[in-house]
Short mmCIF file of C-alpha atoms in Angstrom, two decimals:
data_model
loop_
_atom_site.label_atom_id
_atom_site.label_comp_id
_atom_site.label_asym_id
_atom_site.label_seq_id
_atom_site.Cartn_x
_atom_site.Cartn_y
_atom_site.Cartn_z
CA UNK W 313 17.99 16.65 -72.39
CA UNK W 314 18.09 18.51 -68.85
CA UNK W 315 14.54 19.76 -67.88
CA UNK W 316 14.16 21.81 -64.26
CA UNK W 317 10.52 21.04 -62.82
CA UNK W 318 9.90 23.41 -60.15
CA UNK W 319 7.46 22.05 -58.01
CA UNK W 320 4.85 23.25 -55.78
CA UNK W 321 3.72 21.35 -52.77
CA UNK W 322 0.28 22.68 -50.72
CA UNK W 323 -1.46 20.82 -48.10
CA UNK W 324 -4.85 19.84 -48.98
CA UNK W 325 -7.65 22.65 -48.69
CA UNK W 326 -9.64 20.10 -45.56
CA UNK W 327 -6.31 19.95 -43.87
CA UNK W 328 -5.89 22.61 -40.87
CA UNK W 329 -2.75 24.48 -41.69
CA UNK W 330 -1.82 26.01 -38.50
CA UNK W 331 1.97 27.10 -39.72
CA UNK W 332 -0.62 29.45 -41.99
CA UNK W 333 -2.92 30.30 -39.41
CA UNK W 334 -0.52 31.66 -36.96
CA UNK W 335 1.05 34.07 -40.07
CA UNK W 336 -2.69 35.19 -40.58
CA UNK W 337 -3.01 36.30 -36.70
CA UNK W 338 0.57 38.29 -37.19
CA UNK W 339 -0.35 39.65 -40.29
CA UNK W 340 -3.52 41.00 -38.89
CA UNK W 341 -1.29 42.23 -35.83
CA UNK W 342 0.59 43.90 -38.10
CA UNK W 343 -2.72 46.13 -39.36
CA UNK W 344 -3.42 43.86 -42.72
CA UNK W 345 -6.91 42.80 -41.75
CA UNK W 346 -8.09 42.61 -45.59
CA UNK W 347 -6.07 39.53 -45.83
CA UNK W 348 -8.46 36.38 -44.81
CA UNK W 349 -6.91 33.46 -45.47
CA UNK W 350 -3.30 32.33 -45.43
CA UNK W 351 -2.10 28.77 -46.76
CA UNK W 352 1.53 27.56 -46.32
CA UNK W 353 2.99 25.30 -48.83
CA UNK W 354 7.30 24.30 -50.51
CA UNK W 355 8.50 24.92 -53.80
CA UNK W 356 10.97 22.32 -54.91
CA UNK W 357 13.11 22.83 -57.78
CA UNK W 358 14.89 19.56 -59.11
CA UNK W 359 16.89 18.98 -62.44
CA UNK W 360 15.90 16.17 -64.22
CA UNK W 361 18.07 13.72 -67.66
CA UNK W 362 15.57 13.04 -69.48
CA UNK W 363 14.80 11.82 -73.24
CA UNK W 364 11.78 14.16 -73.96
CA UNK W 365 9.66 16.14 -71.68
CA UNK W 366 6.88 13.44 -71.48
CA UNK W 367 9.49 11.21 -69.60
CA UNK W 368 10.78 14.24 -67.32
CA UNK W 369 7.10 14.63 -66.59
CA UNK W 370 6.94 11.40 -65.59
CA UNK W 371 9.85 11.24 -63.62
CA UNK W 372 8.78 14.18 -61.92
CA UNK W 373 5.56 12.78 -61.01
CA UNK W 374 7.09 9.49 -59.40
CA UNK W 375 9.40 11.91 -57.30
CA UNK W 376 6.23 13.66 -55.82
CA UNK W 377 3.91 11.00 -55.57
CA UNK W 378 6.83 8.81 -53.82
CA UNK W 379 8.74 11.35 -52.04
CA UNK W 380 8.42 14.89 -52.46
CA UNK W 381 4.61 15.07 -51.18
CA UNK W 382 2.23 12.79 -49.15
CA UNK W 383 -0.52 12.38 -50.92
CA UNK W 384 -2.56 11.93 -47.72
CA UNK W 385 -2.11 15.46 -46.70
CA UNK W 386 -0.78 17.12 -49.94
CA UNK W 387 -1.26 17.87 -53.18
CA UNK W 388 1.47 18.89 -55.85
CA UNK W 389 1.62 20.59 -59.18
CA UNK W 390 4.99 21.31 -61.18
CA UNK W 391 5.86 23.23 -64.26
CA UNK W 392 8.61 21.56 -66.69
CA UNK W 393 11.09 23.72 -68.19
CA UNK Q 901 11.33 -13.20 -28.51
CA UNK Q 902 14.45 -11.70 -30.40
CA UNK Q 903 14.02 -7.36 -30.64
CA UNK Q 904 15.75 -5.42 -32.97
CA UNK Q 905 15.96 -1.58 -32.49
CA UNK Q 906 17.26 0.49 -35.82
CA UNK Q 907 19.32 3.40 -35.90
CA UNK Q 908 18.80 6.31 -38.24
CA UNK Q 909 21.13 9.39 -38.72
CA UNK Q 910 19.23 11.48 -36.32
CA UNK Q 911 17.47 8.48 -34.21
CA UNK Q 912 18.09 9.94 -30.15
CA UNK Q 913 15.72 7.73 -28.69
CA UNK Q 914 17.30 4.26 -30.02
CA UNK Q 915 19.54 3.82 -26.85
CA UNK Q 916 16.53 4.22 -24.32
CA UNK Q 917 14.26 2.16 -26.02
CA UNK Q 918 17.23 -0.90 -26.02
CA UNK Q 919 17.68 -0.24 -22.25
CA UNK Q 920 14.26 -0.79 -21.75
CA UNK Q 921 14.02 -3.98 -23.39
CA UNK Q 922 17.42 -5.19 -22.01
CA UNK Q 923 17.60 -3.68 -19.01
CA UNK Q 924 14.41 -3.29 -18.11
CA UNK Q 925 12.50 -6.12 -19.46
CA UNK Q 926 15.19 -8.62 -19.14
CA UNK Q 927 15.12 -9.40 -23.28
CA UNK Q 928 17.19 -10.11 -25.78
CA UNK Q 929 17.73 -7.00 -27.79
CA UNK Q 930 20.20 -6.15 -31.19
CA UNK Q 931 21.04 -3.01 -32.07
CA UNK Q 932 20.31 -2.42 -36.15
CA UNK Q 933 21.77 0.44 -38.52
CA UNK Q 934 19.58 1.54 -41.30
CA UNK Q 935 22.48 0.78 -44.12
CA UNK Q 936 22.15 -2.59 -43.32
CA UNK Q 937 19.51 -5.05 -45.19
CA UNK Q 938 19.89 -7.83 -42.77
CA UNK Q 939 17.06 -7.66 -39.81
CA UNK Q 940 19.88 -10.33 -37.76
CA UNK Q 941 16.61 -12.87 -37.14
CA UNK Q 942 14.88 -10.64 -34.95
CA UNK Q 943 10.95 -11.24 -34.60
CA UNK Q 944 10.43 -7.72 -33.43
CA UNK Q 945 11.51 -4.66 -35.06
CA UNK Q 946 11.44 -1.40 -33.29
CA UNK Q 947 11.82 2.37 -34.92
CA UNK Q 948 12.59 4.70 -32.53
CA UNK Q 949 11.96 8.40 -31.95
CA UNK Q 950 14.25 11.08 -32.82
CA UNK Q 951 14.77 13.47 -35.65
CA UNK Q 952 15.65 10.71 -38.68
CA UNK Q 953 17.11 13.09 -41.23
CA UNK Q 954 16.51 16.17 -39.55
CA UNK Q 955 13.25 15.61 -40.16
CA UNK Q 956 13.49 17.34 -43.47
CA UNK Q 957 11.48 17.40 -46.06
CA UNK Q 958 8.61 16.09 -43.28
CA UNK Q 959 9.00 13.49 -40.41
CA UNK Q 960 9.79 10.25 -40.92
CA UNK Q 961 9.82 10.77 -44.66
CA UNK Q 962 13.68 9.86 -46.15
CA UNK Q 963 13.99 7.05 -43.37
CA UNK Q 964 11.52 5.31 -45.01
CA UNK Q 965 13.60 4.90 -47.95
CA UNK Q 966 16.56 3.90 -45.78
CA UNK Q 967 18.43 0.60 -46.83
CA UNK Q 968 17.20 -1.48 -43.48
CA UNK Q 969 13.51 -0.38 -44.82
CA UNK Q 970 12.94 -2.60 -47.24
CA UNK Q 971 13.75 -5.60 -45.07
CA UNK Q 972 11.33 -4.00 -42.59
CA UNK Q 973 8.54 -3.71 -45.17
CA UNK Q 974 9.51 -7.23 -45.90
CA UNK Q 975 9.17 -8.46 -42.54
CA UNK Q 976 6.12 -6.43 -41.31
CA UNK Q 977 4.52 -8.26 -44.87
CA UNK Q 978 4.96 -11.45 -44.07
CA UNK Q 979 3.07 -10.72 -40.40
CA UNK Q 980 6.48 -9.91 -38.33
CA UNK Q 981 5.92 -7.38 -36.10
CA UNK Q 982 7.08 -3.84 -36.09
CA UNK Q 983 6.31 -1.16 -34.06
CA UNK Q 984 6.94 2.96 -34.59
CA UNK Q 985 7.49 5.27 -31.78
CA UNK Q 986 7.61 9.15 -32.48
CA UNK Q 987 9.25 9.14 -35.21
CA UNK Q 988 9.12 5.29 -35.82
CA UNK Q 989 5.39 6.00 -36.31
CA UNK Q 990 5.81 8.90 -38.74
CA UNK Q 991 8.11 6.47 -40.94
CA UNK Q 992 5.59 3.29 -41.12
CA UNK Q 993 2.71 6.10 -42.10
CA UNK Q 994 5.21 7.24 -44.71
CA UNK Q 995 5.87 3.82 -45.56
CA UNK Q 996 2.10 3.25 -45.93
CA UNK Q 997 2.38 0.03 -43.19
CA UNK Q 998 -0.03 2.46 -41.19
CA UNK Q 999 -2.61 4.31 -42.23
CA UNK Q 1000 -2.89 8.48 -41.78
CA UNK Q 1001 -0.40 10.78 -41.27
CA UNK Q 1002 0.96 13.17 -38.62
CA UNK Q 1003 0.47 16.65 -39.03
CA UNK Q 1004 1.89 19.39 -37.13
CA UNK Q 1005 0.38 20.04 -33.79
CA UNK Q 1006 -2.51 22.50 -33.80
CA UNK Q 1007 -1.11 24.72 -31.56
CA UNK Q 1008 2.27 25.00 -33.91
CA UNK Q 1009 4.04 24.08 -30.92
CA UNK Q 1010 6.55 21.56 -29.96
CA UNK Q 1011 4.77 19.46 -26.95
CA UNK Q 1012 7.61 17.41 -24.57
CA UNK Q 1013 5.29 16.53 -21.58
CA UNK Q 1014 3.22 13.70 -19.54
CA UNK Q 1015 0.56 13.00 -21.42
CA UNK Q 1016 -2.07 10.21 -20.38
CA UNK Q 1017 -3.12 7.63 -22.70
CA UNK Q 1018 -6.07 4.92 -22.23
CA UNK Q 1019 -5.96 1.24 -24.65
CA UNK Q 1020 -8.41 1.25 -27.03
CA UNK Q 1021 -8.06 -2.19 -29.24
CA UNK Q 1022 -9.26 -5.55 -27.60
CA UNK Q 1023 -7.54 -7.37 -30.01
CA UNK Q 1024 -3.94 -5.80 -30.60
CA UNK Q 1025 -1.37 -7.27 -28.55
CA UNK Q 1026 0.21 -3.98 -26.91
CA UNK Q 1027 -3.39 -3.56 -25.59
CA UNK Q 1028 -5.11 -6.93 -25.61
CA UNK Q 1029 -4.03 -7.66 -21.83
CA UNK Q 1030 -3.62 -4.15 -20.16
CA UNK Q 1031 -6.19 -3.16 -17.70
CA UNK Q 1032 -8.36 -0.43 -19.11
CA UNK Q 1033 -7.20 2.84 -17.11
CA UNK Q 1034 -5.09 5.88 -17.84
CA UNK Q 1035 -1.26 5.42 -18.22
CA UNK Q 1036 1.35 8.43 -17.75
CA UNK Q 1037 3.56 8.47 -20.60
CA UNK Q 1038 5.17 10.86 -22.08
CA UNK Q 1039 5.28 12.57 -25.20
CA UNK Q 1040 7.75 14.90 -27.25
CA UNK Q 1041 6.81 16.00 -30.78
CA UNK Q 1042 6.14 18.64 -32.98
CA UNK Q 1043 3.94 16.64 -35.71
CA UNK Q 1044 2.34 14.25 -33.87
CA UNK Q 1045 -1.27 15.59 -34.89
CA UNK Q 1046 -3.10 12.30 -36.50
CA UNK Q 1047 -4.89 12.79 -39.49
CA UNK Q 1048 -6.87 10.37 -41.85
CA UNK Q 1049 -9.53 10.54 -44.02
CA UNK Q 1050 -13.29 9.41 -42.48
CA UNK Q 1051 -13.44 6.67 -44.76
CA UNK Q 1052 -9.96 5.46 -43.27
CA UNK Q 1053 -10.98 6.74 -39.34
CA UNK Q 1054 -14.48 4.35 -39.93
CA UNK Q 1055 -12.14 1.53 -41.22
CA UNK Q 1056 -9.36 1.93 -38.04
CA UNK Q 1057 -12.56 1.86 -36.12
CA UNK Q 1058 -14.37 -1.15 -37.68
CA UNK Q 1059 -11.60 -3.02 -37.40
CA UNK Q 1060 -10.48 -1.98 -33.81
CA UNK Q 1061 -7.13 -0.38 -35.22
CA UNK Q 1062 -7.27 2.11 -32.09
CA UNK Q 1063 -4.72 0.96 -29.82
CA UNK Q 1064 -4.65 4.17 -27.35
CA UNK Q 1065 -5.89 7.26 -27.10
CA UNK Q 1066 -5.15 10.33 -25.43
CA UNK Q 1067 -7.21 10.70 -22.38
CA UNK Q 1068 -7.38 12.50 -19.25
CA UNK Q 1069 -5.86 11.19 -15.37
CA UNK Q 1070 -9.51 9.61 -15.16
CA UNK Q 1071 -9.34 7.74 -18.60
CA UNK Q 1072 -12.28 10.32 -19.96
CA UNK Q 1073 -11.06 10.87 -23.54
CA UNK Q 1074 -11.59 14.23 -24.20
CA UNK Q 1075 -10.64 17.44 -26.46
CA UNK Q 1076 -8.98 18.98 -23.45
CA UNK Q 1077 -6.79 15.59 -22.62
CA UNK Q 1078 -5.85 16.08 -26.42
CA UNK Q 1079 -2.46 17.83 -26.65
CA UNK Q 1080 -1.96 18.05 -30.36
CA UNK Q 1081 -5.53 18.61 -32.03
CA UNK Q 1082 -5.16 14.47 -33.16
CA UNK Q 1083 -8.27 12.89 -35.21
CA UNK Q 1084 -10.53 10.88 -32.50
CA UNK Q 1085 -7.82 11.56 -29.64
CA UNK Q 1086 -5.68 9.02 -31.72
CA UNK Q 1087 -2.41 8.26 -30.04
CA UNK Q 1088 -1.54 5.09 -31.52
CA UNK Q 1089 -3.02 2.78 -34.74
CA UNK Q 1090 -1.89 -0.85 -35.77
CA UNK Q 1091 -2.63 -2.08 -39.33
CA UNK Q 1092 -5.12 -4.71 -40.07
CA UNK Q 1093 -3.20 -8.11 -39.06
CA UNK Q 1094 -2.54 -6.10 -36.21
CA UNK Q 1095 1.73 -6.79 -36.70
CA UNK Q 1096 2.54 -3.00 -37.24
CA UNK Q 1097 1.78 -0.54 -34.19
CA UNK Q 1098 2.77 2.83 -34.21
CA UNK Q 1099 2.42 5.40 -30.99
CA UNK Q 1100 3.24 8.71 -30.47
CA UNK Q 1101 3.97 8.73 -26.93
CA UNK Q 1102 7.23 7.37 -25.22
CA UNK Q 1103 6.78 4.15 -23.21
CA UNK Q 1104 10.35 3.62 -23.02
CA UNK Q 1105 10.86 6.61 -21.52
CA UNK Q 1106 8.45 5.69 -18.32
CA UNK Q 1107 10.31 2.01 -17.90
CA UNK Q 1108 12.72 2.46 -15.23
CA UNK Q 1109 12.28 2.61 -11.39
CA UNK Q 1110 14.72 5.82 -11.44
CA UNK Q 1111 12.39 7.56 -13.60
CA UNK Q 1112 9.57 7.56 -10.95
CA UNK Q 1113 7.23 6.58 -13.42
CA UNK Q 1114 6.34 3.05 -14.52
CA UNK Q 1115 3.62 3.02 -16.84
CA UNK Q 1116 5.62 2.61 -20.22
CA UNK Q 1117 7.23 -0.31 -18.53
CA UNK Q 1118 3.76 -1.56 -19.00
CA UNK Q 1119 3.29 -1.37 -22.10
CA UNK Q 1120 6.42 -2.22 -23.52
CA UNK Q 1121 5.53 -6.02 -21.42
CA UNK Q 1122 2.89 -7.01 -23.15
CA UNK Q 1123 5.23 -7.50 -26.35
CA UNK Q 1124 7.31 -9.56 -24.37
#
């Protein structure tokens, strides 16, 4: 079976984000000022062969934990389709 | 001792780091390319700066799983040394031979100045020897912002991990001498057996009379 995981990638809330910081300052440049806070993250969409969906979900997992996002500094969450 | 510097599609400082060691400090140097799994009996393995893979996905990340890499793993493992600069030191965090990671600067800003940078560890030996002052070296990055977590920072600290940090022309280590918002000033960690050392700053480029400035030539002798 072919699955498709997209994957999201964020970094971790106590990480500074500065990418998402320097949007927030042109946002409120641009006259948004209701918007506080502004996080920057990927989205990763892979195709995966897999058996069932418990063993795409797994293979999905090892991509992220061992690739796709460090752990240190991100976190990860994918849907399976 | 026999050096081995490694090439990875995007490497750019892999040339400047061998004519430092060759040229510079007189050693015997081979030149390595990341599809290879043979390490050609060097004691010393160098990763060099650059932009290994276009630094996609994040720095340093798909040159860890290189070919050469798992020979370098290998090595650093069994207690050879290995040492990271730039991006060298982005790929052994991503390899997990160092601990942390390197973030993006705080400002957001690609940094390519002179930077100083003061030894920290009295036991690792790229600082074991220098004399404790400020060296001019410079730096060139865009993620070169160390992170780790406090239980890891207490650890690095406890174990004297710390092998320079940035500081200003008097040695003070302070937040202004810090250029990229890094944890403690961090500008360079080793691992526990003190074999793996990874620095952001660019000794190699500081090596050579031409350049006017010696100070990397320093620090790239006490591996000799």
């Amino acid at each position: 079976m072919k699955y498709k995981a997209t994957i999201h990638i964020m970094p971790r809330d106590e990480i500074l984000d500065p990418q998402g910081k320097a949007t927030l300052l042109g946002l409120h440049n641009l006259g948004l000022d209701d918007i506080g806070q502004v996080r920057i993250g990927k989205r990763i969409e892979v195709e995966v062969e897999a058996k069932d969906k418990q063993a795409a979900e797994d293979k999905v997992k090892e991509a992220c934990t061992k690739l796709l996002a460090n752990t240190i500094i991100e976190k990860f969450e994918f849907e399976l389709n | 001792m026999k050096f081995g510097v490694v090439t990875f599609p995007g490497s750019n400082c892999d040339h400047d780091l061998i004519y430092a060691m060759r040229e510079n400090l007189g050693q015997e140097v081979v030149h390595l390319w990341h599809k290879d799994h043979d390490l050609q009996g060097c004691d010393f393995i160098f990763l060099p700066g650059g932009f290994s893979y276009g630094d996609y996905l994040r720095s340093g990340a798909i040159a860890r799983f290189s070919p050469i890499m798992d020979e370098v793993i290998a090595h650093a493992n069994k207690g050879g040394y290995v040492m990271g600069i730039c991006n060298g030191f982005q790929m052994l965090t991503e390899a997990g031979l160092l601990d942390g990671a390197l973030l993006h600067n705080a400002s957001t800003r690609f940094i390519c100045k002179n930077v100083h940078i003061v030894p920290a560890s009295r036991s690792a030996l790229i600082t074991q020897n220098l004399e404790h002052k400020a060296y001019k070296v410079p730096i060139a990055h865009g993620e070169g912002n160390y992170f780790c977590t406090p239980d890891v920072l207490k650890k690095l600290q406890d174990n004297d991990q710390v092998i320079f940090r940035y500081c200003d022309e008097n040695g003070r280590i302070t937040d202004a001498a810090n250029p990229n918002g890094s944890l403690d000033n961090i500008a360079g960690v080793c691992n526990v057996g003190k074999n793996v050392f990874g620095l952001m700053p660019h000794p190699e480029r500081a090596a050579d009379e031409m350049l006017a400035n010696m100070d990397g030539r320093k620090l790239l002798a006490q591996l000799v």
